[in-house]
C-alpha cells in the first residue's frame, strides 16, 4: 500500500468507528427508523471500500 492508500484506510477506519457510535445511539432512541438503515448502509459502503484498498 502506498502512502495515499494508507491515509485513506485510516480515514475510513475512523469514519466506521464514528458511524458505529452514531448507529448505537440511533438504535437506542429509534426516533427515525430510516436513520438506522442509512447508517448501516454507510458503514457497509465504508467497509467495502476499506477491503478494496486492503486487497489492492
Steps between C-alpha positions, in 0.01 A plus 500: 500500500626843417483799731176631351324163539618469861364846578167418333478174698564689823228753416256220419571323829427821691184555296379145570567547871308828504210354303488200734460731801226694320327174406501382862345829608241486223403147600449608860273791412333378180356846429555447129508137382638609163808640674598152619485355149685801356779461754520125437529569126776757557691259723478216249613731217797621704594143595478394136726787392745415778517137388560613139791715617647213701470258208666730247 
